[in-house]
mmCIF file of C-alpha atoms in Angstrom:
data_model
loop_
_atom_site.group_PDB
_atom_site.id
_atom_site.type_symbol
_atom_site.label_atom_id
_atom_site.label_comp_id
_atom_site.label_asym_id
_atom_site.label_seq_id
_atom_site.Cartn_x
_atom_site.Cartn_y
_atom_site.Cartn_z
ATOM 1 C CA MET A 1 60.189 69.934 79.090
ATOM 2 C CA TYR A 2 59.949 72.868 76.722
ATOM 3 C CA GLY A 3 60.959 75.212 79.514
ATOM 4 C CA LEU A 4 64.003 73.063 80.324
ATOM 5 C CA ARG A 5 65.103 73.155 76.686
ATOM 6 C CA ILE A 6 64.859 76.951 76.697
ATOM 7 C CA LEU A 7 66.931 77.154 79.896
ATOM 8 C CA LYS A 8 69.513 74.765 78.444
ATOM 9 C CA THR A 9 69.752 76.818 75.229
ATOM 10 C CA VAL A 10 70.112 80.074 77.178
ATOM 11 C CA SER A 11 72.785 78.484 79.356
ATOM 12 C CA GLN A 12 74.732 77.295 76.295
ATOM 13 C CA LEU A 13 74.472 80.741 74.694
ATOM 14 C CA THR A 14 75.713 82.360 77.913
ATOM 15 C CA VAL A 15 78.738 80.054 78.027
ATOM 16 C CA THR A 16 79.485 80.735 74.342
ATOM 17 C CA VAL A 17 79.249 84.501 74.837
ATOM 18 C CA ARG A 18 81.483 84.348 77.904
ATOM 19 C CA LYS A 19 84.085 82.297 76.031
ATOM 20 C CA GLY A 20 83.958 84.676 73.068
ATOM 21 C CA PHE A 21 84.356 87.693 75.328
ATOM 22 C CA ALA A 22 87.277 86.020 77.131
ATOM 23 C CA ILE A 23 89.010 85.324 73.797
ATOM 24 C CA TRP A 24 88.458 88.912 72.606
ATOM 25 C CA TYR A 25 89.554 90.406 75.931
ATOM 26 C CA SER A 26 92.677 88.237 76.005
ATOM 27 C CA SER A 27 93.643 89.044 72.424
ATOM 28 C CA TYR A 28 93.058 92.783 72.817
ATOM 29 C CA PHE A 29 94.485 93.456 76.266
ATOM 30 C CA GLY A 30 96.954 90.597 76.403
ATOM 31 C CA ALA A 31 96.924 87.289 78.263
ATOM 32 C CA ALA A 32 97.313 89.148 81.543
ATOM 33 C CA SER A 33 95.132 92.243 81.453
ATOM 34 C CA LEU A 34 97.098 95.473 81.346
ATOM 35 C CA PHE A 35 94.665 96.971 83.789
ATOM 36 C CA THR A 36 95.735 94.534 86.487
ATOM 37 C CA ASN A 37 99.197 96.088 86.238
ATOM 38 C CA ARG A 38 98.994 98.836 88.863
ATOM 39 C CA VAL A 39 102.162 100.500 87.562
ATOM 40 C CA PHE A 40 100.565 100.855 84.134
ATOM 41 C CA VAL A 41 97.307 102.132 85.666
ATOM 42 C CA ALA A 42 99.300 104.832 87.481
ATOM 43 C CA PHE A 43 100.864 105.746 84.126
ATOM 44 C CA ILE A 44 97.390 106.039 82.558
ATOM 45 C CA ILE A 45 96.298 108.396 85.361
ATOM 46 C CA TRP A 46 99.350 110.550 84.648
ATOM 47 C CA ALA A 47 98.439 110.621 80.938
ATOM 48 C CA LEU A 48 94.898 111.747 81.767
ATOM 49 C CA PHE A 49 96.256 114.810 83.587
ATOM 50 C CA ALA A 50 99.316 115.615 81.475
ATOM 51 C CA TYR A 51 98.236 116.616 77.990
ATOM 52 C CA SER A 52 95.457 118.964 79.108
ATOM 53 C CA SER A 53 98.080 121.231 80.692
ATOM 54 C CA PHE A 54 100.312 121.148 77.609
ATOM 55 C CA VAL A 55 97.579 122.503 75.329
ATOM 56 C CA ILE A 56 96.638 125.381 77.647
ATOM 57 C CA PRO A 57 99.496 127.706 76.519
ATOM 58 C CA PHE A 58 98.423 127.353 72.880
ATOM 59 C CA ILE A 59 94.902 128.507 73.796
ATOM 60 C CA HIS A 60 95.396 131.234 76.410
ATOM 61 C CA LEU A 61 98.902 132.467 75.627
ATOM 62 C CA PRO A 62 97.617 134.985 73.006
ATOM 63 C CA GLU A 63 95.362 136.472 75.687
ATOM 64 C CA ILE A 64 98.284 136.715 78.114
ATOM 65 C CA VAL A 65 100.187 138.579 75.398
ATOM 66 C CA LYS A 66 97.310 141.053 74.973
ATOM 67 C CA GLN A 67 97.028 141.460 78.726
ATOM 68 C CA TYR A 68 100.643 142.693 78.931
ATOM 69 C CA ASN A 69 100.439 144.736 75.690
ATOM 70 C CA LEU A 70 103.021 142.616 73.875
ATOM 71 C CA SER A 71 101.041 142.045 70.684
ATOM 72 C CA SER A 72 103.450 143.988 68.452
ATOM 73 C CA GLN A 73 106.439 141.873 69.527
ATOM 74 C CA ASN A 74 104.422 138.675 69.410
ATOM 75 C CA ASN A 75 103.344 139.436 65.838
ATOM 76 C CA ILE A 76 106.998 139.471 64.773
ATOM 77 C CA PHE A 77 107.747 136.062 66.278
ATOM 78 C CA PRO A 78 104.698 134.366 67.890
ATOM 79 C CA LEU A 79 105.358 132.673 71.233
ATOM 80 C CA THR A 80 103.346 129.638 70.162
ATOM 81 C CA SER A 81 105.739 129.232 67.223
ATOM 82 C CA ILE A 82 108.653 129.221 69.677
ATOM 83 C CA ILE A 83 107.002 126.350 71.553
ATOM 84 C CA ALA A 84 106.413 124.380 68.340
ATOM 85 C CA ILE A 85 109.904 124.903 66.909
ATOM 86 C CA VAL A 86 111.793 124.113 70.120
ATOM 87 C CA HIS A 87 109.491 121.109 70.654
ATOM 88 C CA ILE A 88 110.992 119.487 67.547
ATOM 89 C CA PHE A 89 114.531 119.904 68.852
ATOM 90 C CA GLY A 90 113.429 118.791 72.322
ATOM 91 C CA LYS A 91 112.236 115.444 70.994
ATOM 92 C CA VAL A 92 115.556 114.773 69.274
ATOM 93 C CA ILE A 93 117.829 116.002 72.079
ATOM 94 C CA LEU A 94 115.929 114.254 74.888
ATOM 95 C CA GLY A 95 116.015 111.056 72.837
ATOM 96 C CA ILE A 96 119.795 111.363 72.415
ATOM 97 C CA ILE A 97 120.281 112.065 76.129
ATOM 98 C CA SER A 98 118.151 109.089 77.186
ATOM 99 C CA ASP A 99 120.211 106.816 74.898
ATOM 100 C CA LEU A 100 123.392 107.558 76.843
ATOM 101 C CA PRO A 101 124.463 104.480 78.847
ATOM 102 C CA CYS A 102 124.875 106.438 82.083
ATOM 103 C CA ILE A 103 121.437 108.104 81.838
ATOM 104 C CA SER A 104 118.114 106.567 82.846
ATOM 105 C CA THR A 105 115.262 107.172 80.404
ATOM 106 C CA TRP A 106 112.857 107.246 83.340
ATOM 107 C CA ASN A 107 114.845 110.032 85.065
ATOM 108 C CA VAL A 108 114.949 112.081 81.850
ATOM 109 C CA PHE A 109 111.191 111.584 81.503
ATOM 110 C CA LEU A 110 110.575 112.750 85.089
ATOM 111 C CA MET A 111 112.841 115.782 84.814
ATOM 112 C CA ALA A 112 111.136 116.857 81.583
ATOM 113 C CA ASN A 113 107.736 116.583 83.277
ATOM 114 C CA PHE A 114 108.899 118.625 86.263
ATOM 115 C CA THR A 115 110.317 121.306 83.956
ATOM 116 C CA LEU A 116 107.120 121.456 81.926
ATOM 117 C CA VAL A 117 104.780 121.811 84.895
ATOM 118 C CA THR A 118 107.043 124.431 86.493
ATOM 119 C CA CYS A 119 107.016 126.498 83.297
ATOM 120 C CA ILE A 120 103.227 126.265 83.025
ATOM 121 C CA LEU A 121 102.849 127.493 86.614
ATOM 122 C CA ILE A 122 105.206 130.466 86.238
ATOM 123 C CA LEU A 123 104.237 131.499 82.701
ATOM 124 C CA PRO A 124 101.483 133.958 83.783
ATOM 125 C CA LEU A 125 104.011 135.668 86.076
ATOM 126 C CA MET A 126 106.227 136.643 83.145
ATOM 127 C CA GLN A 127 105.394 140.172 81.969
ATOM 128 C CA THR A 128 107.993 140.835 79.262
ATOM 129 C CA TYR A 129 108.312 139.302 75.813
ATOM 130 C CA ILE A 130 111.834 137.983 76.505
ATOM 131 C CA SER A 131 110.838 136.233 79.730
ATOM 132 C CA LEU A 132 107.756 134.739 78.071
ATOM 133 C CA ALA A 133 109.895 133.598 75.139
ATOM 134 C CA VAL A 134 112.345 131.846 77.479
ATOM 135 C CA VAL A 135 109.547 130.062 79.351
ATOM 136 C CA CYS A 136 107.857 129.079 76.088
ATOM 137 C CA ALA A 137 111.157 127.694 74.792
ATOM 138 C CA LEU A 138 111.465 125.590 77.953
ATOM 139 C CA ILE A 139 107.881 124.386 77.516
ATOM 140 C CA GLY A 140 108.623 123.350 73.951
ATOM 141 C CA PHE A 141 111.878 121.627 74.882
ATOM 142 C CA SER A 142 110.568 119.756 77.941
ATOM 143 C CA SER A 143 107.437 118.618 76.090
ATOM 144 C CA GLY A 144 109.806 116.688 73.846
ATOM 145 C CA TYR A 145 109.418 113.879 76.380
ATOM 146 C CA PHE A 146 106.654 112.585 74.088
ATOM 147 C CA SER A 147 109.419 110.885 72.100
ATOM 148 C CA LEU A 148 110.323 108.903 75.242
ATOM 149 C CA MET A 149 106.820 107.613 75.918
ATOM 150 C CA PRO A 150 107.118 104.416 73.805
ATOM 151 C CA VAL A 151 110.358 103.524 75.618
ATOM 152 C CA VAL A 152 108.858 104.215 79.046
ATOM 153 C CA THR A 153 105.732 102.236 78.161
ATOM 154 C CA GLU A 154 107.839 99.301 76.975
ATOM 155 C CA ASP A 155 109.747 99.352 80.275
ATOM 156 C CA LEU A 156 106.447 99.154 82.177
ATOM 157 C CA VAL A 157 104.593 96.425 80.271
ATOM 158 C CA GLY A 158 107.220 94.684 78.133
ATOM 159 C CA THR A 159 107.569 94.346 74.377
ATOM 160 C CA LYS A 160 104.714 91.835 74.077
ATOM 161 C CA HIS A 161 102.047 94.296 75.285
ATOM 162 C CA LEU A 162 103.676 97.482 73.980
ATOM 163 C CA ALA A 163 101.323 98.044 71.021
ATOM 164 C CA ASN A 164 98.113 97.788 73.068
ATOM 165 C CA ALA A 165 99.571 99.655 76.042
ATOM 166 C CA TYR A 166 100.860 102.555 73.962
ATOM 167 C CA GLY A 167 97.510 102.821 72.190
ATOM 168 C CA ILE A 168 95.768 103.117 75.570
ATOM 169 C CA ILE A 169 98.213 105.821 76.680
ATOM 170 C CA ILE A 170 97.671 107.805 73.478
ATOM 171 C CA CYS A 171 93.914 107.438 73.978
ATOM 172 C CA ALA A 172 94.275 108.798 77.536
ATOM 173 C CA ASN A 173 96.294 111.732 76.186
ATOM 174 C CA GLY A 174 93.579 112.372 73.617
ATOM 175 C CA ILE A 175 90.876 112.424 76.282
ATOM 176 C CA SER A 176 93.006 114.812 78.326
ATOM 177 C CA ALA A 177 93.505 117.132 75.346
ATOM 178 C CA LEU A 178 89.769 116.995 74.585
ATOM 179 C CA PHE A 179 88.636 118.134 78.040
ATOM 180 C CA GLY A 180 91.577 120.454 78.811
ATOM 181 C CA PRO A 181 90.573 123.507 76.713
ATOM 182 C CA PRO A 182 86.880 123.534 77.800
ATOM 183 C CA PHE A 183 88.023 123.164 81.405
ATOM 184 C CA ALA A 184 90.412 126.116 81.025
ATOM 185 C CA GLY A 185 87.617 128.166 79.433
ATOM 186 C CA TRP A 186 85.286 127.263 82.288
ATOM 187 C CA ILE A 187 87.893 128.468 84.803
ATOM 188 C CA TYR A 188 88.150 131.772 82.937
ATOM 189 C CA ASP A 189 84.353 132.166 82.918
ATOM 190 C CA ILE A 190 84.362 131.813 86.709
ATOM 191 C CA THR A 191 87.460 133.874 87.577
ATOM 192 C CA HIS A 192 87.642 136.233 84.550
ATOM 193 C CA LYS A 193 91.417 135.795 84.669
ATOM 194 C CA TYR A 194 93.528 133.693 82.337
ATOM 195 C CA ASP A 195 96.186 133.193 85.001
ATOM 196 C CA PHE A 196 94.084 130.741 87.010
ATOM 197 C CA SER A 197 93.772 128.409 84.025
ATOM 198 C CA PHE A 198 97.551 127.937 84.095
ATOM 199 C CA TYR A 199 97.699 127.567 87.881
ATOM 200 C CA ILE A 200 94.895 125.020 88.194
ATOM 201 C CA SER A 201 96.027 123.025 85.153
ATOM 202 C CA GLY A 202 99.571 123.011 86.532
ATOM 203 C CA LEU A 203 98.350 121.736 89.896
ATOM 204 C CA LEU A 204 96.381 118.969 88.188
ATOM 205 C CA TYR A 205 99.516 118.097 86.234
ATOM 206 C CA MET A 206 101.360 117.853 89.571
ATOM 207 C CA VAL A 207 98.775 115.286 90.675
ATOM 208 C CA GLY A 208 99.655 113.240 87.587
ATOM 209 C CA ILE A 209 103.370 113.536 88.374
ATOM 210 C CA VAL A 210 102.706 112.203 91.890
ATOM 211 C CA PHE A 211 101.456 108.997 90.244
ATOM 212 C CA LEU A 212 104.728 108.833 88.303
ATOM 213 C CA LEU A 213 106.703 109.203 91.535
ATOM 214 C CA ILE A 214 104.877 106.368 93.298
ATOM 215 C CA GLN A 215 105.497 103.920 90.450
ATOM 216 C CA PRO A 216 108.883 102.689 91.808
ATOM 217 C CA CYS A 217 107.142 101.854 95.109
ATOM 218 C CA ILE A 218 104.439 99.914 93.249
ATOM 219 C CA GLN A 219 107.068 98.060 91.186
ATOM 220 C CA LYS A 220 108.835 96.953 94.360
ATOM 221 C CA LYS A 221 105.581 95.796 95.916
ATOM 222 C CA GLN A 222 104.319 93.790 92.945
ATOM 223 C CA PRO A 223 107.204 91.250 92.787
ATOM 224 C CA ARG A 224 106.746 90.568 96.509
ATOM 225 C CA GLU A 225 103.050 89.880 96.023
ATOM 226 C CA LYS A 226 103.769 87.595 93.054
ATOM 227 C CA SER A 227 106.386 85.658 94.996
ATOM 228 C CA THR A 228 103.960 85.275 97.907
ATOM 229 C CA GLU A 229 101.253 83.952 95.581
ATOM 230 C CA GLU A 230 103.694 81.517 93.965
ATOM 231 C CA ALA A 231 104.761 80.257 97.386
ATOM 232 C CA GLN A 232 101.137 79.666 98.339
ATOM 233 C CA VAL A 233 100.540 77.718 95.129
#
């Protein structure tokens, strides 16, 4: 009898814990879990790849400058400052462009990502201060797509889940930024060239962009699956 009471108590505690976890999970991630939304999961994968590439120029660009003996020109107007200054204007201008009625925010977001990854890939090939400055300006401008991320996230998950979803995306960006610089340093330790850090990071960024490109296909597939499930019910 004593053993049965213990089993009954354990069973009740298990049910209570499961209910509590279900309530917490529902309140934190929304009634329908965000992670069951495959479009949003694809967006998270993009975020995990994206920010690591953006921080690479800030870390290895000074070494690229030394490699091409451009330190004197860079001291007058640092290339990293060009990225930071143009980044401010990029946020504002890309936001204005995406607000135009004939322009899709998603298309602006994609084009900015393509421009950014292209600039990261070609940056080590630039050997003059002017060419590096132009590429850095494009990096700063295209990285202004960060101002569009709340709008894109809202389009993917809706207003109800925007706060939680955007927090998860920012967390993914943070993880990406955390592991990006050590990864770039590890590549340099192996190759002893700073160029490969840009190339490999750019290729990984391209992988993230592929997940952005497949999102329209996933969005078309999901309504069909939902309608099929509703018909079965």
